[in-house]
Amino acid sequence: MLVGNLLGALHGLGLAERRARLGELGGEESLEKLREHEAEKERVFRTAATRLSKARRDAARRLAGEVTATMQRLALSGGKLEVALQPLEVPSSGGLESVELMVAANAGQALAPLARVASGGELSRLSLAVQVLLSGQASVPTLIFDEVDSGIGGAVADVVGQLLQSLARHHQVLSVTHLPQVAVHARTQLRVAKEAGRAGTIATVGSLDPAERVDEVARMLGGVKITETTRRHAEEMLQNARAGGTPERKEKKRV
């Protein structure tokens, strides 16, 4: 490749220009020496790339197994994830193979590229599973999840809330949710509302104090009309979420 680039740079130039350009490119070396230099650099690249390929295979196997296990807890029963490593005809700066996530979101489905088979909610839950496993290693400071509760409820929604809470130990996590089972696990709850006015519809965002939070969770549970029963249920859910908080939250309370 180095020799080819050198010859290409000299193509179409006059003799004087070729000599000047050859000097700029290290032309004092013979073509044979340049070929030896190129071959040595390629050997170094191949050695490093082979080590990278082995590390990728090991990491891909672990990631696939752990994400597949987490999927079973997130209403993706029977689904699985695999990491496909396809050898490249021409090696690149990224190594000897391409990397693609393959997923089957439900039992009996064939594996296919993640972007083609996952719905919005499934994609959010798969992203949540991957981010939880990589928590503390990824450099992204803020993670945003939308539709992570799409198509789920009950115990699965509670698991989603717990996973989001654990992820918040290492990142700022923002999650848009309509489910109280998810909302109660947040450290801070915001209410988003739309108001129609003469200038059009305006969206407002407000932070909830403890009393307002109980009312909002009760509204999420029971609708527009809040009863004492739904309010007590909301208080109980919030207390249970606090009692089952992440180790970091409990440690902060003791300090």
Tab-separated table of N, CA and C in Angstrom, residues 44-60 85 92-97 99:
chain	number	residue	atom	x	y	z
A	44	VAL	N	2.998	-5.894	11.687
A	44	VAL	CA	2.640	-5.299	12.984
A	44	VAL	C	1.127	-5.110	13.069
A	45	PHE	N	0.538	-4.599	11.981
A	45	PHE	CA	-0.912	-4.400	11.955
A	45	PHE	C	-1.649	-5.719	12.121
A	46	ARG	N	-1.224	-6.750	11.389
A	46	ARG	CA	-1.902	-8.047	11.454
A	46	ARG	C	-1.821	-8.649	12.854
A	47	THR	N	-0.677	-8.491	13.501
A	47	THR	CA	-0.519	-9.028	14.858
A	47	THR	C	-1.486	-8.340	15.824
A	48	ALA	N	-1.542	-7.000	15.753
A	48	ALA	CA	-2.446	-6.245	16.629
A	48	ALA	C	-3.902	-6.543	16.293
A	49	ALA	N	-4.220	-6.621	15.008
A	49	ALA	CA	-5.597	-6.873	14.590
A	49	ALA	C	-6.059	-8.271	14.995
A	50	THR	N	-5.155	-9.244	14.969
A	50	THR	CA	-5.500	-10.604	15.388
A	50	THR	C	-5.819	-10.646	16.875
A	51	ARG	N	-5.025	-9.911	17.677
A	51	ARG	CA	-5.321	-9.826	19.112
A	51	ARG	C	-6.685	-9.166	19.339
A	52	LEU	N	-6.970	-8.123	18.567
A	52	LEU	CA	-8.262	-7.447	18.677
A	52	LEU	C	-9.405	-8.393	18.322
A	53	SER	N	-9.228	-9.190	17.286
A	53	SER	CA	-10.265	-10.134	16.867
A	53	SER	C	-10.573	-11.143	17.963
A	54	LYS	N	-9.542	-11.646	18.625
A	54	LYS	CA	-9.749	-12.593	19.720
A	54	LYS	C	-10.500	-11.932	20.872
A	55	ALA	N	-10.088	-10.705	21.216
A	55	ALA	CA	-10.774	-9.988	22.293
A	55	ALA	C	-12.234	-9.733	21.927
A	56	ARG	N	-12.478	-9.414	20.663
A	56	ARG	CA	-13.854	-9.184	20.214
A	56	ARG	C	-14.691	-10.455	20.333
A	57	ARG	N	-14.132	-11.593	19.936
A	57	ARG	CA	-14.891	-12.852	20.015
A	57	ARG	C	-15.256	-13.173	21.462
A	58	ASP	N	-14.293	-12.992	22.362
A	58	ASP	CA	-14.571	-13.267	23.777
A	58	ASP	C	-15.629	-12.312	24.320
A	59	ALA	N	-15.484	-11.018	24.008
A	59	ALA	CA	-16.443	-10.023	24.498
A	59	ALA	C	-17.821	-10.229	23.881
A	60	ALA	N	-17.853	-10.596	22.598
A	60	ALA	CA	-19.130	-10.820	21.916
A	60	ALA	C	-19.896	-11.967	22.553
A	85	LEU	N	-19.590	-11.230	13.796
A	85	LEU	CA	-18.284	-10.724	13.363
A	85	LEU	C	-17.999	-11.270	11.974
A	92	SER	N	-9.449	-2.961	7.566
A	92	SER	CA	-9.587	-1.518	7.720
A	92	SER	C	-8.887	-1.077	9.000
A	93	SER	N	-8.933	0.223	9.256
A	93	SER	CA	-8.323	0.739	10.481
A	93	SER	C	-9.035	0.193	11.716
A	94	GLY	N	-10.259	-0.327	11.533
A	94	GLY	CA	-11.015	-0.900	12.645
A	94	GLY	C	-10.745	-2.373	12.882
A	95	GLY	N	-9.896	-2.987	12.070
A	95	GLY	CA	-9.563	-4.387	12.290
A	95	GLY	C	-9.871	-5.271	11.101
A	96	LEU	N	-9.998	-6.568	11.377
A	96	LEU	CA	-10.144	-7.567	10.323
A	96	LEU	C	-11.591	-7.953	10.056
A	97	GLU	N	-12.540	-7.407	10.842
A	97	GLU	CA	-13.933	-7.799	10.667
A	97	GLU	C	-14.869	-6.628	10.955
A	99	VAL	N	-18.611	-5.525	12.716
A	99	VAL	CA	-19.358	-5.942	13.895
A	99	VAL	C	-20.808	-5.495	13.739
